[in-house]
Amino acid sequence: MSLFPVAAISTPTIVLLIVIAAMVVVLIVLTVVGNKEKKKADEAQAQLEEAAMPMSMLVIDKKKMRMNESGLPKMVIDNVPKRYRRNKVPIVKAKVGPKIMSFMCDEKLFDMVPVKKEIKAMVSGIYIISVKGMRGAVIAPPKKKTGFFSRFRKK
């Protein structure tokens, strides 16, 4: 006689309980890791905003290109992990004073940056944090083109 009656619980029920327990453990681990990453991201954003300074610049060109081809300083490219060097990042080439420089930009901000226009930007190192028009006007993102079927859905 055994202490635990195994015959009372069927095999599919045991498998189901094990799968549910594994899913709960994975959910807890992902929550803890996600909270740590969110704290790191908030601290990094606070440091960027603390070091930001306003600059007026003439935007020459903007593209999404690989880090290796971007024209950023060698020291910046060396500090990026190797697996991220092949990812495409938004790069803005602008004339600041007499120099032409390459800046990185946020994905959300990239659409708002006008080409061949002068802007005021908050810059932290080589990272553009916010953009305004030269006369203080806020630059709106361009309207997205509506597709053929989406026009009919609105009606």
PDB file of C-alpha atoms in Angstrom:
ATOM      1  CA  MET A   1       0.000   0.000   0.000  1.00  0.00           C
ATOM      2  CA  SER A   2       1.268   3.399  -0.912  1.00  0.00           C
ATOM      3  CA  LEU A   3       0.652   6.613   0.936  1.00  0.00           C
ATOM      4  CA  PHE A   4      -0.619   8.502  -2.118  1.00  0.00           C
ATOM      5  CA  PRO A   5      -3.413   7.030  -4.203  1.00  0.00           C
ATOM      6  CA  VAL A   6      -2.070   7.479  -7.732  1.00  0.00           C
ATOM      7  CA  ALA A   7      -5.010   5.755  -9.341  1.00  0.00           C
ATOM      8  CA  ALA A   8      -7.330   8.603  -8.281  1.00  0.00           C
ATOM      9  CA  ILE A   9      -5.594  11.133 -10.604  1.00  0.00           C
ATOM     10  CA  SER A  10      -5.409  10.310 -14.300  1.00  0.00           C
ATOM     11  CA  THR A  11      -2.331  10.877 -16.470  1.00  0.00           C
ATOM     12  CA  PRO A  12      -3.825  13.741 -18.569  1.00  0.00           C
ATOM     13  CA  THR A  13      -4.727  15.588 -15.366  1.00  0.00           C
ATOM     14  CA  ILE A  14      -1.154  15.294 -14.077  1.00  0.00           C
ATOM     15  CA  VAL A  15       0.229  16.580 -17.380  1.00  0.00           C
ATOM     16  CA  LEU A  16      -2.243  19.478 -17.341  1.00  0.00           C
ATOM     17  CA  LEU A  17      -1.239  20.439 -13.786  1.00  0.00           C
ATOM     18  CA  ILE A  18       2.470  20.349 -14.699  1.00  0.00           C
ATOM     19  CA  VAL A  19       1.870  22.561 -17.774  1.00  0.00           C
ATOM     20  CA  ILE A  20      -0.144  25.069 -15.722  1.00  0.00           C
ATOM     21  CA  ALA A  21       2.560  25.169 -13.032  1.00  0.00           C
ATOM     22  CA  ALA A  22       5.256  25.766 -15.676  1.00  0.00           C
ATOM     23  CA  MET A  23       3.223  28.584 -17.236  1.00  0.00           C
ATOM     24  CA  VAL A  24       2.775  30.247 -13.836  1.00  0.00           C
ATOM     25  CA  VAL A  25       6.526  30.062 -13.163  1.00  0.00           C
ATOM     26  CA  VAL A  26       7.319  31.539 -16.605  1.00  0.00           C
ATOM     27  CA  LEU A  27       4.804  34.357 -16.040  1.00  0.00           C
ATOM     28  CA  ILE A  28       6.347  35.237 -12.667  1.00  0.00           C
ATOM     29  CA  VAL A  29       9.886  35.233 -14.110  1.00  0.00           C
ATOM     30  CA  LEU A  30       8.856  37.437 -17.055  1.00  0.00           C
ATOM     31  CA  THR A  31       7.153  39.903 -14.700  1.00  0.00           C
ATOM     32  CA  VAL A  32      10.234  40.227 -12.497  1.00  0.00           C
ATOM     33  CA  VAL A  33      12.607  40.621 -15.464  1.00  0.00           C
ATOM     34  CA  GLY A  34      10.247  43.115 -17.126  1.00  0.00           C
ATOM     35  CA  ASN A  35      10.117  45.271 -14.003  1.00  0.00           C
ATOM     36  CA  LYS A  36      13.923  45.343 -13.770  1.00  0.00           C
ATOM     37  CA  GLU A  37      14.243  46.333 -17.445  1.00  0.00           C
ATOM     38  CA  LYS A  38      11.615  49.058 -17.021  1.00  0.00           C
ATOM     39  CA  LYS A  39      13.559  50.528 -14.082  1.00  0.00           C
ATOM     40  CA  LYS A  40      16.769  50.530 -16.155  1.00  0.00           C
ATOM     41  CA  ALA A  41      14.993  52.218 -19.069  1.00  0.00           C
ATOM     42  CA  ASP A  42      13.509  54.886 -16.784  1.00  0.00           C
ATOM     43  CA  GLU A  43      16.927  55.623 -15.267  1.00  0.00           C
ATOM     44  CA  ALA A  44      18.528  55.872 -18.710  1.00  0.00           C
ATOM     45  CA  GLN A  45      15.769  58.224 -19.906  1.00  0.00           C
ATOM     46  CA  ALA A  46      16.242  60.401 -16.811  1.00  0.00           C
ATOM     47  CA  GLN A  47      19.992  60.613 -17.498  1.00  0.00           C
ATOM     48  CA  LEU A  48      19.345  61.577 -21.138  1.00  0.00           C
ATOM     49  CA  GLU A  49      16.944  64.336 -20.135  1.00  0.00           C
ATOM     50  CA  GLU A  50      19.346  65.601 -17.464  1.00  0.00           C
ATOM     51  CA  ALA A  51      22.220  65.956 -19.948  1.00  0.00           C
ATOM     52  CA  ALA A  52      20.074  67.407 -22.758  1.00  0.00           C
ATOM     53  CA  MET A  53      20.835  70.808 -24.202  1.00  0.00           C
ATOM     54  CA  PRO A  54      19.095  72.814 -26.937  1.00  0.00           C
ATOM     55  CA  MET A  55      20.705  73.121 -30.358  1.00  0.00           C
ATOM     56  CA  SER A  56      19.612  74.751 -33.563  1.00  0.00           C
ATOM     57  CA  MET A  57      20.480  72.696 -36.615  1.00  0.00           C
ATOM     58  CA  LEU A  58      19.804  72.463 -40.311  1.00  0.00           C
ATOM     59  CA  VAL A  59      18.670  68.946 -41.153  1.00  0.00           C
ATOM     60  CA  ILE A  60      20.400  67.745 -44.310  1.00  0.00           C
ATOM     61  CA  ASP A  61      19.225  64.155 -44.525  1.00  0.00           C
ATOM     62  CA  LYS A  62      17.527  61.438 -42.518  1.00  0.00           C
ATOM     63  CA  LYS A  63      17.636  57.697 -43.119  1.00  0.00           C
ATOM     64  CA  LYS A  64      17.297  54.386 -41.385  1.00  0.00           C
ATOM     65  CA  MET A  65      20.641  52.687 -41.790  1.00  0.00           C
ATOM     66  CA  ARG A  66      22.856  50.143 -40.138  1.00  0.00           C
ATOM     67  CA  MET A  67      25.053  51.260 -37.275  1.00  0.00           C
ATOM     68  CA  ASN A  68      28.235  50.371 -39.216  1.00  0.00           C
ATOM     69  CA  GLU A  69      27.247  52.556 -42.175  1.00  0.00           C
ATOM     70  CA  SER A  70      25.802  55.434 -40.167  1.00  0.00           C
ATOM     71  CA  GLY A  71      28.861  57.672 -39.906  1.00  0.00           C
ATOM     72  CA  LEU A  72      28.683  57.755 -36.113  1.00  0.00           C
ATOM     73  CA  PRO A  73      31.966  58.022 -34.192  1.00  0.00           C
ATOM     74  CA  LYS A  74      33.983  54.795 -33.883  1.00  0.00           C
ATOM     75  CA  MET A  75      33.773  54.943 -30.084  1.00  0.00           C
ATOM     76  CA  VAL A  76      29.959  54.874 -30.208  1.00  0.00           C
ATOM     77  CA  ILE A  77      29.876  51.911 -32.587  1.00  0.00           C
ATOM     78  CA  ASP A  78      32.360  49.984 -30.419  1.00  0.00           C
ATOM     79  CA  ASN A  79      30.145  50.434 -27.334  1.00  0.00           C
ATOM     80  CA  VAL A  80      27.108  48.903 -29.052  1.00  0.00           C
ATOM     81  CA  PRO A  81      26.775  45.116 -28.605  1.00  0.00           C
ATOM     82  CA  LYS A  82      27.688  43.183 -31.752  1.00  0.00           C
ATOM     83  CA  ARG A  83      24.220  41.701 -32.216  1.00  0.00           C
ATOM     84  CA  TYR A  84      22.723  45.204 -32.488  1.00  0.00           C
ATOM     85  CA  ARG A  85      25.246  46.631 -34.965  1.00  0.00           C
ATOM     86  CA  ARG A  86      23.406  45.147 -37.936  1.00  0.00           C
ATOM     87  CA  ASN A  87      20.015  46.558 -36.887  1.00  0.00           C
ATOM     88  CA  LYS A  88      18.799  49.622 -38.731  1.00  0.00           C
ATOM     89  CA  VAL A  89      18.594  52.770 -36.623  1.00  0.00           C
ATOM     90  CA  PRO A  90      17.170  56.208 -37.487  1.00  0.00           C
ATOM     91  CA  ILE A  91      20.054  58.550 -38.342  1.00  0.00           C
ATOM     92  CA  VAL A  92      19.729  62.311 -38.896  1.00  0.00           C
ATOM     93  CA  LYS A  93      22.561  64.187 -40.613  1.00  0.00           C
ATOM     94  CA  ALA A  94      22.497  67.842 -39.670  1.00  0.00           C
ATOM     95  CA  LYS A  95      24.655  70.936 -39.871  1.00  0.00           C
ATOM     96  CA  VAL A  96      25.304  72.351 -36.410  1.00  0.00           C
ATOM     97  CA  GLY A  97      27.260  75.559 -36.737  1.00  0.00           C
ATOM     98  CA  PRO A  98      30.078  74.916 -39.238  1.00  0.00           C
ATOM     99  CA  LYS A  99      30.138  71.115 -38.664  1.00  0.00           C
ATOM    100  CA  ILE A 100      28.059  68.377 -40.243  1.00  0.00           C
ATOM    101  CA  MET A 101      27.198  65.762 -37.635  1.00  0.00           C
ATOM    102  CA  SER A 102      25.287  62.490 -37.460  1.00  0.00           C
ATOM    103  CA  PHE A 103      22.687  62.078 -34.743  1.00  0.00           C
ATOM    104  CA  MET A 104      20.591  59.136 -33.607  1.00  0.00           C
ATOM    105  CA  CYS A 105      16.900  59.734 -33.190  1.00  0.00           C
ATOM    106  CA  ASP A 106      13.963  58.094 -31.445  1.00  0.00           C
ATOM    107  CA  GLU A 107      11.675  56.014 -33.706  1.00  0.00           C
ATOM    108  CA  LYS A 108       8.619  58.101 -32.755  1.00  0.00           C
ATOM    109  CA  LEU A 109      10.495  61.342 -33.346  1.00  0.00           C
ATOM    110  CA  PHE A 110      12.013  60.278 -36.665  1.00  0.00           C
ATOM    111  CA  ASP A 111       8.843  60.973 -38.686  1.00  0.00           C
ATOM    112  CA  MET A 112       8.531  64.465 -37.198  1.00  0.00           C
ATOM    113  CA  VAL A 113      12.012  65.623 -38.247  1.00  0.00           C
ATOM    114  CA  PRO A 114      11.701  67.735 -41.417  1.00  0.00           C
ATOM    115  CA  VAL A 115      14.369  67.450 -44.112  1.00  0.00           C
ATOM    116  CA  LYS A 116      16.149  70.562 -45.438  1.00  0.00           C
ATOM    117  CA  LYS A 117      14.708  72.776 -42.697  1.00  0.00           C
ATOM    118  CA  GLU A 118      16.134  74.443 -39.639  1.00  0.00           C
ATOM    119  CA  ILE A 119      14.930  73.097 -36.285  1.00  0.00           C
ATOM    120  CA  LYS A 120      15.547  73.477 -32.582  1.00  0.00           C
ATOM    121  CA  ALA A 121      16.261  70.130 -30.983  1.00  0.00           C
ATOM    122  CA  MET A 122      17.030  68.954 -27.479  1.00  0.00           C
ATOM    123  CA  VAL A 123      20.166  66.837 -27.877  1.00  0.00           C
ATOM    124  CA  SER A 124      21.880  64.621 -25.343  1.00  0.00           C
ATOM    125  CA  GLY A 125      25.256  63.617 -26.765  1.00  0.00           C
ATOM    126  CA  ILE A 126      24.384  62.281 -30.216  1.00  0.00           C
ATOM    127  CA  TYR A 127      20.775  61.420 -29.363  1.00  0.00           C
ATOM    128  CA  ILE A 128      17.909  63.735 -30.369  1.00  0.00           C
ATOM    129  CA  ILE A 129      15.271  63.799 -27.630  1.00  0.00           C
ATOM    130  CA  SER A 130      12.744  66.356 -28.890  1.00  0.00           C
ATOM    131  CA  VAL A 131      12.192  68.555 -31.950  1.00  0.00           C
ATOM    132  CA  LYS A 132      10.566  71.971 -32.464  1.00  0.00           C
ATOM    133  CA  GLY A 133      10.340  74.214 -35.468  1.00  0.00           C
ATOM    134  CA  MET A 134      12.780  77.135 -35.581  1.00  0.00           C
ATOM    135  CA  ARG A 135      10.082  79.699 -34.756  1.00  0.00           C
ATOM    136  CA  GLY A 136       8.829  77.651 -31.790  1.00  0.00           C
ATOM    137  CA  ALA A 137       6.145  75.818 -33.738  1.00  0.00           C
ATOM    138  CA  VAL A 138       5.607  72.182 -32.860  1.00  0.00           C
ATOM    139  CA  ILE A 139       6.166  69.908 -35.809  1.00  0.00           C
ATOM    140  CA  ALA A 140       3.314  67.462 -36.357  1.00  0.00           C
ATOM    141  CA  PRO A 141       3.990  63.988 -37.708  1.00  0.00           C
ATOM    142  CA  PRO A 142       2.988  63.570 -41.342  1.00  0.00           C
ATOM    143  CA  LYS A 143      -0.417  62.082 -42.036  1.00  0.00           C
ATOM    144  CA  LYS A 144      -0.331  58.449 -42.975  1.00  0.00           C
ATOM    145  CA  LYS A 145      -1.624  57.581 -46.385  1.00  0.00           C
ATOM    146  CA  THR A 146      -4.933  55.746 -46.202  1.00  0.00           C
ATOM    147  CA  GLY A 147      -5.296  52.590 -48.216  1.00  0.00           C
ATOM    148  CA  PHE A 148      -8.020  51.731 -50.704  1.00  0.00           C
ATOM    149  CA  PHE A 149     -10.036  49.477 -48.398  1.00  0.00           C
ATOM    150  CA  SER A 150      -9.594  51.636 -45.284  1.00  0.00           C
ATOM    151  CA  ARG A 151     -11.435  54.493 -47.014  1.00  0.00           C
ATOM    152  CA  PHE A 152     -14.468  52.257 -47.461  1.00  0.00           C
ATOM    153  CA  ARG A 153     -14.341  51.036 -43.846  1.00  0.00           C
ATOM    154  CA  LYS A 154     -14.616  54.616 -42.580  1.00  0.00           C
ATOM    155  CA  LYS A 155     -17.788  55.167 -44.617  1.00  0.00           C
TER     156      LYS A 155
END
